XYZ file of C-alpha atoms in Angstrom:
115
model
C 1.024 98.215 13.717
C 2.043 94.881 16.414
C 2.026 92.050 14.250
C 3.300 93.573 10.887
C 5.666 91.892 9.485
C 8.475 93.929 7.615
C 7.411 93.480 4.486
C 4.154 94.537 5.056
C 2.327 97.699 4.171
C 0.190 100.522 5.383
C -2.488 101.899 3.109
C -4.891 104.642 4.745
C -7.387 106.403 3.352
C -6.893 110.222 3.688
C -6.469 112.966 2.060
C -3.792 114.009 4.319
C 0.065 112.900 4.390
C 1.203 110.438 6.781
C 3.476 112.908 8.794
C 0.208 115.484 9.023
C -1.790 112.423 10.559
C 1.534 111.687 12.909
C 1.323 108.337 11.100
C 5.407 109.307 9.777
C 7.008 108.141 13.488
C 5.081 104.918 13.147
C 7.233 103.600 9.583
C 10.562 104.594 11.222
C 9.971 103.105 14.577
C 8.969 100.022 13.369
C 11.448 99.776 10.694
C 8.933 99.997 7.537
C 10.293 101.405 4.677
C 8.404 104.958 3.491
C 7.465 103.475 0.219
C 5.464 101.017 2.143
C 3.308 103.190 4.131
C 1.004 105.951 1.970
C -2.144 108.156 2.061
C -4.528 108.009 -0.688
C -7.882 109.931 -0.819
C -9.828 106.818 -1.803
C -12.986 108.627 -0.001
C -12.661 111.827 -1.994
C -12.313 110.332 -5.176
C -15.214 107.987 -4.969
C -17.332 110.825 -4.278
C -16.419 111.949 -7.100
C -16.621 109.172 -9.614
C -19.427 107.692 -7.384
C -21.282 110.438 -6.387
C -20.866 108.866 -2.429
C -17.852 108.823 -0.500
C -17.799 104.731 -0.635
C -13.777 103.836 -1.201
C -14.070 100.204 -1.107
C -13.048 100.044 -5.054
C -11.361 102.816 -4.997
C -8.910 101.267 -1.918
C -8.470 98.293 -4.315
C -7.230 100.012 -7.418
C -4.781 101.814 -4.523
C -3.708 98.311 -3.137
C -3.075 96.999 -6.767
C -0.333 99.968 -7.361
C 1.665 99.549 -4.030
C 1.686 96.044 -3.456
C 1.054 94.590 -7.535
C -0.190 91.565 -5.282
C -3.333 91.760 -8.014
C -2.949 93.504 -11.102
C -5.381 96.804 -12.397
C -6.708 95.020 -15.060
C -7.921 91.998 -12.380
C -9.580 94.539 -10.431
C -11.353 96.183 -13.281
C -12.234 92.579 -14.149
C -14.059 91.477 -10.773
C -15.514 94.805 -10.306
C -17.237 94.654 -14.088
C -18.217 91.010 -13.282
C -19.537 91.918 -10.039
C -21.429 95.164 -10.709
C -23.820 96.600 -12.929
C -23.823 99.210 -15.798
C -23.039 102.333 -14.467
C -22.024 101.551 -10.883
C -19.341 99.453 -12.738
C -18.163 102.070 -14.623
C -18.140 104.363 -11.701
C -16.091 102.033 -9.684
C -13.892 101.349 -12.369
C -12.915 104.667 -12.849
C -12.212 105.086 -9.020
C -10.140 102.249 -8.944
C -8.124 103.688 -11.539
C -7.996 106.885 -10.572
C -6.239 105.734 -6.945
C -4.264 103.224 -8.980
C -2.740 106.181 -10.751
C -2.637 108.167 -7.220
C -0.545 105.800 -6.011
C 1.884 105.247 -9.198
C 2.384 109.289 -8.854
C 3.005 109.083 -5.223
C 5.444 106.315 -5.491
C 7.510 107.942 -8.377
C 7.494 110.927 -6.716
C 8.823 109.548 -3.291
C 11.410 107.522 -5.575
C 12.720 111.191 -7.602
C 12.747 112.428 -4.138
C 15.267 109.285 -2.787
C 17.324 109.735 -6.023
C 18.452 113.697 -5.524
């Protein structure tokens, strides 16, 4: 995490939590707010939606939700313009699923922080 800016993000492709992976302490040590480090099961979601563990577009959906640098609609448009038919639909589904996963995770973190 050397060179990471304080306003940076860490998105990890894993079905395990950051603490389970031994990454939770990194956020604290580097002053990264917990909300900026998130794990997402992108490969598992891609396996379910595409039939293969190809997480690229799933990670784009997660990135859109975590950073809000690009919208989910923008990700979907790029996928639909770049890939043919069923492949595009499966990738859009993967991006939507990870986007929803991240939104749910962020809402859960905010709920816990306000208790």
